[in-house]
mmCIF file with all atom_site columns, C-alpha atoms in Angstrom:
data_model
loop_
_atom_site.group_PDB
_atom_site.id
_atom_site.type_symbol
_atom_site.label_atom_id
_atom_site.label_alt_id
_atom_site.label_comp_id
_atom_site.label_asym_id
_atom_site.label_entity_id
_atom_site.label_seq_id
_atom_site.pdbx_PDB_ins_code
_atom_site.Cartn_x
_atom_site.Cartn_y
_atom_site.Cartn_z
_atom_site.occupancy
_atom_site.B_iso_or_equiv
_atom_site.pdbx_formal_charge
_atom_site.auth_seq_id
_atom_site.auth_comp_id
_atom_site.auth_asym_id
_atom_site.auth_atom_id
_atom_site.pdbx_PDB_model_num
ATOM 1   C CA . MET A 1 1   ? 12.680  17.622  -9.435  1.00 55.00 ? 20  MET A CA 1
ATOM 2   C CA . LEU A 1 2   ? 11.660  20.587  -7.231  1.00 64.00 ? 21  LEU A CA 1
ATOM 3   C CA . ASN A 1 3   ? 12.616  19.784  -3.382  1.00 67.00 ? 22  ASN A CA 1
ATOM 4   C CA . TYR A 1 4   ? 10.084  21.152  -0.392  1.00 64.00 ? 23  TYR A CA 1
ATOM 5   C CA . ASP A 1 5   ? 10.956  22.680  2.577   1.00 66.00 ? 24  ASP A CA 1
ATOM 6   C CA . PHE A 1 6   ? 7.720   21.713  4.434   1.00 59.00 ? 25  PHE A CA 1
ATOM 7   C CA . THR A 1 7   ? 9.573   23.143  8.394   1.00 62.00 ? 26  THR A CA 1
ATOM 8   C CA . PRO A 1 8   ? 7.122   26.396  8.256   1.00 62.00 ? 27  PRO A CA 1
ATOM 9   C CA . LEU A 1 9   ? 4.186   24.268  8.217   1.00 57.00 ? 28  LEU A CA 1
ATOM 10  C CA . SER A 1 10  ? 5.323   21.237  10.890  1.00 52.00 ? 29  SER A CA 1
ATOM 11  C CA . ARG A 1 11  ? 5.732   24.259  13.545  1.00 55.00 ? 30  ARG A CA 1
ATOM 12  C CA . SER A 1 12  ? 2.455   25.768  13.053  1.00 52.00 ? 31  SER A CA 1
ATOM 13  C CA . PHE A 1 13  ? 0.516   22.357  12.006  1.00 54.00 ? 32  PHE A CA 1
ATOM 14  C CA . ILE A 1 14  ? 0.497   19.073  14.664  1.00 51.00 ? 33  ILE A CA 1
ATOM 15  C CA . GLY A 1 15  ? -0.470  15.773  14.036  1.00 54.00 ? 34  GLY A CA 1
ATOM 16  C CA . PHE A 1 16  ? 0.006   16.525  10.416  1.00 54.00 ? 35  PHE A CA 1
ATOM 17  C CA . ASP A 1 17  ? 3.814   15.441  10.730  1.00 56.00 ? 36  ASP A CA 1
ATOM 18  C CA . ARG A 1 18  ? 2.541   12.199  8.837   1.00 57.00 ? 37  ARG A CA 1
ATOM 19  C CA . MET A 1 19  ? 1.033   13.890  5.823   1.00 56.00 ? 38  MET A CA 1
ATOM 20  C CA . ALA A 1 20  ? 4.121   16.030  5.383   1.00 56.00 ? 39  ALA A CA 1
ATOM 21  C CA . SER A 1 21  ? 6.779   12.450  4.641   1.00 61.00 ? 40  SER A CA 1
ATOM 22  C CA . LEU A 1 22  ? 4.437   10.795  2.587   1.00 59.00 ? 41  LEU A CA 1
ATOM 23  C CA . ILE A 1 23  ? 4.707   14.189  0.243   1.00 59.00 ? 42  ILE A CA 1
ATOM 24  C CA . ASP A 1 24  ? 7.694   14.000  0.918   1.00 61.00 ? 43  ASP A CA 1
ATOM 25  C CA . ASN A 1 25  ? 7.928   9.547   -0.154  1.00 61.00 ? 44  ASN A CA 1
ATOM 26  C CA . ALA A 1 26  ? 5.738   10.518  -3.177  1.00 59.00 ? 45  ALA A CA 1
ATOM 27  C CA . ALA A 1 27  ? 8.416   12.460  -4.147  1.00 55.00 ? 46  ALA A CA 1
ATOM 28  C CA . LYS A 1 28  ? 10.974  10.533  -3.582  1.00 56.00 ? 47  LYS A CA 1
ATOM 29  C CA . LEU A 1 29  ? 9.265   8.010   -5.627  1.00 56.00 ? 48  LEU A CA 1
ATOM 30  C CA . ASN A 1 30  ? 8.202   9.086   -8.207  1.00 51.00 ? 49  ASN A CA 1
ATOM 31  C CA . GLY A 1 31  ? 11.581  9.016   -10.014 1.00 49.00 ? 50  GLY A CA 1
ATOM 32  C CA . THR A 1 32  ? 11.289  5.419   -9.368  1.00 57.00 ? 51  THR A CA 1
ATOM 33  C CA . GLY A 1 33  ? 10.898  4.612   -13.384 1.00 69.00 ? 52  GLY A CA 1
ATOM 34  C CA . SER A 1 34  ? 8.060   2.380   -15.005 1.00 79.00 ? 53  SER A CA 1
ATOM 35  C CA . TYR A 1 35  ? 8.748   -1.109  -14.454 1.00 84.00 ? 54  TYR A CA 1
ATOM 36  C CA . PRO A 1 36  ? 7.264   -3.336  -14.062 1.00 89.00 ? 55  PRO A CA 1
ATOM 37  C CA . PRO A 1 37  ? 4.225   -2.108  -15.128 1.00 90.00 ? 56  PRO A CA 1
ATOM 38  C CA . TYR A 1 38  ? 1.172   -1.896  -13.160 1.00 92.00 ? 57  TYR A CA 1
ATOM 39  C CA . ASN A 1 39  ? -2.557  -1.560  -12.831 1.00 92.00 ? 58  ASN A CA 1
ATOM 40  C CA . ILE A 1 40  ? -4.421  -0.784  -9.554  1.00 92.00 ? 59  ILE A CA 1
ATOM 41  C CA . ALA A 1 41  ? -8.247  -1.448  -9.194  1.00 91.00 ? 60  ALA A CA 1
ATOM 42  C CA . GLN A 1 42  ? -10.809 -0.725  -7.316  1.00 91.00 ? 61  GLN A CA 1
ATOM 43  C CA . ILE A 1 43  ? -12.566 -3.552  -6.884  1.00 91.00 ? 62  ILE A CA 1
ATOM 44  C CA . SER A 1 44  ? -15.399 -3.098  -4.069  1.00 90.00 ? 63  SER A CA 1
ATOM 45  C CA . ASP A 1 45  ? -15.213 -0.301  -1.253  1.00 87.00 ? 64  ASP A CA 1
ATOM 46  C CA . ASP A 1 46  ? -13.248 -1.957  0.630   1.00 88.00 ? 65  ASP A CA 1
ATOM 47  C CA . GLU A 1 47  ? -11.332 -4.439  -1.459  1.00 91.00 ? 66  GLU A CA 1
ATOM 48  C CA . TYR A 1 48  ? -8.168  -3.460  -4.276  1.00 93.00 ? 67  TYR A CA 1
ATOM 49  C CA . LEU A 1 49  ? -6.563  -5.797  -6.315  1.00 93.00 ? 68  LEU A CA 1
ATOM 50  C CA . ILE A 1 50  ? -2.372  -4.218  -7.542  1.00 94.00 ? 69  ILE A CA 1
ATOM 51  C CA . GLU A 1 51  ? -1.690  -6.407  -10.594 1.00 95.00 ? 70  GLU A CA 1
ATOM 52  C CA . LEU A 1 52  ? 2.589   -6.204  -12.156 1.00 94.00 ? 71  LEU A CA 1
ATOM 53  C CA . ALA A 1 53  ? 3.177   -7.761  -15.577 1.00 93.00 ? 72  ALA A CA 1
ATOM 54  C CA . VAL A 1 54  ? 6.160   -9.730  -14.692 1.00 92.00 ? 73  VAL A CA 1
ATOM 55  C CA . ALA A 1 55  ? 7.226   -11.561 -17.262 1.00 87.00 ? 74  ALA A CA 1
ATOM 56  C CA . GLY A 1 56  ? 9.815   -14.040 -17.241 1.00 85.00 ? 75  GLY A CA 1
ATOM 57  C CA . PHE A 1 57  ? 9.696   -14.510 -13.195 1.00 90.00 ? 76  PHE A CA 1
ATOM 58  C CA . GLY A 1 58  ? 9.021   -17.486 -11.663 1.00 90.00 ? 77  GLY A CA 1
ATOM 59  C CA . ASP A 1 59  ? 7.726   -17.562 -7.707  1.00 91.00 ? 78  ASP A CA 1
ATOM 60  C CA . ALA A 1 60  ? 10.850  -17.844 -6.309  1.00 92.00 ? 79  ALA A CA 1
ATOM 61  C CA . ASP A 1 61  ? 12.071  -15.156 -8.463  1.00 92.00 ? 80  ASP A CA 1
ATOM 62  C CA . LEU A 1 62  ? 9.586   -12.443 -6.460  1.00 94.00 ? 81  LEU A CA 1
ATOM 63  C CA . SER A 1 63  ? 9.109   -11.521 -2.820  1.00 95.00 ? 82  SER A CA 1
ATOM 64  C CA . ILE A 1 64  ? 6.305   -9.655  -1.437  1.00 95.00 ? 83  ILE A CA 1
ATOM 65  C CA . GLU A 1 65  ? 6.564   -7.831  2.159   1.00 94.00 ? 84  GLU A CA 1
ATOM 66  C CA . THR A 1 66  ? 4.236   -5.240  3.928   1.00 92.00 ? 85  THR A CA 1
ATOM 67  C CA . HIS A 1 67  ? 6.230   -3.008  6.744   1.00 92.00 ? 86  HIS A CA 1
ATOM 68  C CA . GLU A 1 68  ? 4.797   -0.059  8.259   1.00 88.00 ? 87  GLU A CA 1
ATOM 69  C CA . SER A 1 69  ? 1.798   0.266   5.625   1.00 87.00 ? 88  SER A CA 1
ATOM 70  C CA . VAL A 1 70  ? 4.931   0.738   2.524   1.00 90.00 ? 89  VAL A CA 1
ATOM 71  C CA . LEU A 1 71  ? 4.110   -2.801  0.252   1.00 92.00 ? 90  LEU A CA 1
ATOM 72  C CA . THR A 1 72  ? 7.641   -3.804  -1.051  1.00 94.00 ? 91  THR A CA 1
ATOM 73  C CA . ILE A 1 73  ? 7.943   -6.092  -4.380  1.00 94.00 ? 92  ILE A CA 1
ATOM 74  C CA . VAL A 1 74  ? 10.728  -7.509  -5.275  1.00 94.00 ? 93  VAL A CA 1
ATOM 75  C CA . GLY A 1 75  ? 11.714  -9.044  -8.538  1.00 93.00 ? 94  GLY A CA 1
ATOM 76  C CA . THR A 1 76  ? 15.096  -10.783 -8.510  1.00 92.00 ? 95  THR A CA 1
ATOM 77  C CA . LYS A 1 77  ? 16.260  -13.112 -11.821 1.00 82.00 ? 96  LYS A CA 1
ATOM 78  C CA . ALA A 1 78  ? 19.055  -15.616 -10.865 1.00 70.00 ? 97  ALA A CA 1
ATOM 79  C CA . ALA A 1 79  ? 22.290  -15.864 -12.438 1.00 61.00 ? 98  ALA A CA 1
ATOM 80  C CA . ASN A 1 80  ? 21.617  -18.949 -14.493 1.00 52.00 ? 99  ASN A CA 1
ATOM 81  C CA . GLU A 1 81  ? 19.053  -19.133 -16.063 1.00 49.00 ? 100 GLU A CA 1
ATOM 82  C CA . ASN A 1 82  ? 18.962  -22.460 -17.108 1.00 48.00 ? 101 ASN A CA 1
ATOM 83  C CA . SER A 1 83  ? 18.432  -23.469 -13.621 1.00 45.00 ? 102 SER A CA 1
ATOM 84  C CA . SER A 1 84  ? 15.701  -21.129 -13.547 1.00 47.00 ? 103 SER A CA 1
ATOM 85  C CA . GLU A 1 85  ? 14.144  -22.537 -16.562 1.00 50.00 ? 104 GLU A CA 1
ATOM 86  C CA . PRO A 1 86  ? 13.950  -26.480 -17.091 1.00 50.00 ? 105 PRO A CA 1
ATOM 87  C CA . ASP A 1 87  ? 11.310  -26.874 -19.596 1.00 53.00 ? 106 ASP A CA 1
ATOM 88  C CA . VAL A 1 88  ? 12.765  -24.341 -22.162 1.00 56.00 ? 107 VAL A CA 1
ATOM 89  C CA . GLU A 1 89  ? 13.571  -26.467 -24.779 1.00 62.00 ? 108 GLU A CA 1
ATOM 90  C CA . TYR A 1 90  ? 16.539  -24.784 -25.786 1.00 64.00 ? 109 TYR A CA 1
ATOM 91  C CA . LEU A 1 91  ? 18.388  -21.247 -25.048 1.00 67.00 ? 110 LEU A CA 1
ATOM 92  C CA . PRO A 1 92  ? 19.702  -19.338 -27.587 1.00 70.00 ? 111 PRO A CA 1
ATOM 93  C CA . ASN A 1 93  ? 23.439  -18.481 -27.916 1.00 76.00 ? 112 ASN A CA 1
ATOM 94  C CA . LYS A 1 94  ? 22.754  -15.076 -29.117 1.00 79.00 ? 113 LYS A CA 1
ATOM 95  C CA . TYR A 1 95  ? 19.958  -12.355 -29.486 1.00 80.00 ? 114 TYR A CA 1
ATOM 96  C CA . LEU A 1 96  ? 19.066  -10.390 -32.532 1.00 86.00 ? 115 LEU A CA 1
ATOM 97  C CA . HIS A 1 97  ? 16.755  -8.147  -30.629 1.00 85.00 ? 116 HIS A CA 1
ATOM 98  C CA . ARG A 1 98  ? 16.207  -8.804  -27.171 1.00 79.00 ? 117 ARG A CA 1
ATOM 99  C CA . GLY A 1 99  ? 12.958  -6.112  -25.713 1.00 79.00 ? 118 GLY A CA 1
ATOM 100 C CA . ILE A 1 100 ? 12.413  -8.720  -22.737 1.00 74.00 ? 119 ILE A CA 1
ATOM 101 C CA . ALA A 1 101 ? 13.324  -6.726  -19.790 1.00 69.00 ? 120 ALA A CA 1
ATOM 102 C CA . GLU A 1 102 ? 15.264  -9.583  -18.005 1.00 74.00 ? 121 GLU A CA 1
ATOM 103 C CA . ARG A 1 103 ? 16.540  -6.911  -14.743 1.00 83.00 ? 122 ARG A CA 1
ATOM 104 C CA . GLY A 1 104 ? 15.192  -6.926  -11.312 1.00 89.00 ? 123 GLY A CA 1
ATOM 105 C CA . PHE A 1 105 ? 13.360  -4.801  -9.619  1.00 91.00 ? 124 PHE A CA 1
ATOM 106 C CA . GLU A 1 106 ? 11.664  -3.324  -6.606  1.00 92.00 ? 125 GLU A CA 1
ATOM 107 C CA . ARG A 1 107 ? 8.740   -1.567  -6.480  1.00 92.00 ? 126 ARG A CA 1
ATOM 108 C CA . ARG A 1 108 ? 6.946   -0.363  -3.210  1.00 92.00 ? 127 ARG A CA 1
ATOM 109 C CA . PHE A 1 109 ? 3.008   0.970   -2.670  1.00 91.00 ? 128 PHE A CA 1
ATOM 110 C CA . GLN A 1 110 ? 1.984   2.960   -0.143  1.00 89.00 ? 129 GLN A CA 1
ATOM 111 C CA . LEU A 1 111 ? -0.778  1.794   1.943   1.00 89.00 ? 130 LEU A CA 1
ATOM 112 C CA . ALA A 1 112 ? -3.659  3.100   3.669   1.00 87.00 ? 131 ALA A CA 1
ATOM 113 C CA . ASP A 1 113 ? -4.539  3.002   7.520   1.00 86.00 ? 132 ASP A CA 1
ATOM 114 C CA . HIS A 1 114 ? -5.902  0.002   7.831   1.00 87.00 ? 133 HIS A CA 1
ATOM 115 C CA . VAL A 1 115 ? -5.184  -1.425  4.364   1.00 89.00 ? 134 VAL A CA 1
ATOM 116 C CA . THR A 1 116 ? -3.581  -5.253  4.598   1.00 90.00 ? 135 THR A CA 1
ATOM 117 C CA . VAL A 1 117 ? -2.619  -7.814  1.634   1.00 93.00 ? 136 VAL A CA 1
ATOM 118 C CA . THR A 1 118 ? -5.055  -10.382 1.956   1.00 94.00 ? 137 THR A CA 1
ATOM 119 C CA . GLY A 1 119 ? -3.546  -12.884 -0.741  1.00 94.00 ? 138 GLY A CA 1
ATOM 120 C CA . ALA A 1 120 ? -1.382  -13.163 -4.447  1.00 95.00 ? 139 ALA A CA 1
ATOM 121 C CA . ASP A 1 121 ? -1.548  -14.991 -7.445  1.00 96.00 ? 140 ASP A CA 1
ATOM 122 C CA . LEU A 1 122 ? 1.636   -15.162 -10.267 1.00 95.00 ? 141 LEU A CA 1
ATOM 123 C CA . VAL A 1 123 ? -0.690  -16.092 -13.028 1.00 94.00 ? 142 VAL A CA 1
ATOM 124 C CA . ASN A 1 124 ? 0.930   -16.141 -16.517 1.00 92.00 ? 143 ASN A CA 1
ATOM 125 C CA . GLY A 1 125 ? 3.757   -13.315 -15.898 1.00 91.00 ? 144 GLY A CA 1
ATOM 126 C CA . MET A 1 126 ? 0.619   -10.979 -13.846 1.00 95.00 ? 145 MET A CA 1
ATOM 127 C CA . LEU A 1 127 ? 1.873   -11.151 -10.588 1.00 96.00 ? 146 LEU A CA 1
ATOM 128 C CA . ARG A 1 128 ? -2.075  -10.169 -8.419  1.00 97.00 ? 147 ARG A CA 1
ATOM 129 C CA . ILE A 1 129 ? -2.119  -8.710  -4.790  1.00 95.00 ? 148 ILE A CA 1
ATOM 130 C CA . GLU A 1 130 ? -5.439  -8.477  -3.457  1.00 95.00 ? 149 GLU A CA 1
ATOM 131 C CA . LEU A 1 131 ? -6.100  -5.855  -0.473  1.00 93.00 ? 150 LEU A CA 1
ATOM 132 C CA . ARG A 1 132 ? -8.736  -5.240  2.073   1.00 92.00 ? 151 ARG A CA 1
ATOM 133 C CA . ARG A 1 133 ? -9.483  -2.506  4.048   1.00 89.00 ? 152 ARG A CA 1
ATOM 134 C CA . GLU A 1 134 ? -10.698 -3.350  7.729   1.00 87.00 ? 153 GLU A CA 1
ATOM 135 C CA . LEU A 1 135 ? -11.846 -0.756  10.072  1.00 81.00 ? 154 LEU A CA 1
ATOM 136 C CA . PRO A 1 136 ? -11.434 -1.732  13.316  1.00 81.00 ? 155 PRO A CA 1
ATOM 137 C CA . GLU A 1 137 ? -15.265 -1.441  15.051  1.00 80.00 ? 156 GLU A CA 1
ATOM 138 C CA . ALA A 1 138 ? -14.426 1.255   17.040  1.00 81.00 ? 157 ALA A CA 1
ATOM 139 C CA . MET A 1 139 ? -13.796 3.169   13.710  1.00 78.00 ? 158 MET A CA 1
ATOM 140 C CA . LYS A 1 140 ? -16.737 1.759   12.061  1.00 77.00 ? 159 LYS A CA 1
ATOM 141 C CA . PRO A 1 141 ? -19.794 4.517   12.268  1.00 82.00 ? 160 PRO A CA 1
ATOM 142 C CA . ARG A 1 142 ? -22.434 3.776   14.751  1.00 82.00 ? 161 ARG A CA 1
ATOM 143 C CA . THR A 1 143 ? -26.990 4.998   14.703  1.00 85.00 ? 162 THR A CA 1
ATOM 144 C CA . ILE A 1 144 ? -27.086 6.473   17.932  1.00 84.00 ? 163 ILE A CA 1
ATOM 145 C CA . SER A 1 145 ? -31.686 6.679   19.034  1.00 85.00 ? 164 SER A CA 1
ATOM 146 C CA . ILE A 1 146 ? -33.189 9.038   19.890  1.00 88.00 ? 165 ILE A CA 1
ATOM 147 C CA . GLY A 1 147 ? -35.121 8.513   23.183  1.00 82.00 ? 166 GLY A CA 1
ATOM 148 C CA . GLY A 1 148 ? -34.479 5.830   23.965  1.00 63.00 ? 167 GLY A CA 1
ATOM 149 C CA . LYS A 1 149 ? -33.551 4.231   27.588  1.00 65.00 ? 168 LYS A CA 1
ATOM 150 C CA . HIS A 1 150 ? -30.167 4.873   28.850  1.00 60.00 ? 169 HIS A CA 1
ATOM 151 C CA . ASP A 1 151 ? -28.425 1.878   30.936  1.00 61.00 ? 170 ASP A CA 1
ATOM 152 C CA . GLY A 1 152 ? -27.205 4.529   33.437  1.00 56.00 ? 171 GLY A CA 1
ATOM 153 C CA . ASN A 1 153 ? -24.087 4.890   32.461  1.00 58.00 ? 172 ASN A CA 1
ATOM 154 C CA . LEU A 1 154 ? -25.091 8.578   31.467  1.00 55.00 ? 173 LEU A CA 1
ATOM 155 C CA . THR A 1 155 ? -24.779 10.985  34.720  1.00 56.00 ? 174 THR A CA 1
ATOM 156 C CA . GLU A 1 156 ? -26.811 14.164  35.303  1.00 53.00 ? 175 GLU A CA 1
ATOM 157 C CA . ARG A 1 157 ? -25.524 16.955  36.135  1.00 54.00 ? 176 ARG A CA 1
ATOM 158 C CA . LYS A 1 158 ? -27.615 19.178  38.579  1.00 53.00 ? 177 LYS A CA 1
ATOM 159 C CA . SER A 1 159 ? -27.357 22.889  38.786  1.00 53.00 ? 178 SER A CA 1
ATOM 160 C CA . SER A 1 160 ? -27.124 24.369  42.087  1.00 54.00 ? 179 SER A CA 1
ATOM 161 C CA . GLY A 1 161 ? -29.146 27.761  40.453  1.00 55.00 ? 180 GLY A CA 1
ATOM 162 C CA . LYS A 1 162 ? -25.969 29.770  41.925  1.00 57.00 ? 181 LYS A CA 1
ATOM 163 C CA . ARG A 1 163 ? -23.332 31.297  39.597  1.00 57.00 ? 182 ARG A CA 1
ATOM 164 C CA . LYS A 1 164 ? -19.821 33.182  39.779  1.00 58.00 ? 183 LYS A CA 1
ATOM 165 C CA . ALA A 1 165 ? -19.752 36.426  38.399  1.00 59.00 ? 184 ALA A CA 1
ATOM 166 C CA . ALA A 1 166 ? -16.581 35.940  36.410  1.00 53.00 ? 185 ALA A CA 1
#
């Protein structure tokens, strides 16, 4: 893995420290593996969906939390599978082939500013996490009419006509 030193950039750019840390975190998270597999879909301009294939995990085995724009999904399997799966009719004594992963996992996603989790469902082994971007009212674009009456909040500058030489 390559490591990049962004120190020279941080000396000359002000306010870009978050971007440098995002790049650094992305490089660290790249080596997390591919389990469990996931999809990220854009439903509309402001709605997203993350789907994780978590076969064998129940609601009690999964936890979802957000902290400082990082979405973390953790899956833990109970040590005694007999107690966590009461509806299974049989449990084999030995497996001839075991291809279904039953190990725990932790998957992290870096969320953009103003993106929040709005819901989560577990259906047929697929964990679906719904996300929505909600811009604050102050950040939404607004249209300013030209030539309309002003409300008196604007002040006019009166020039004295005299200028000082520099």
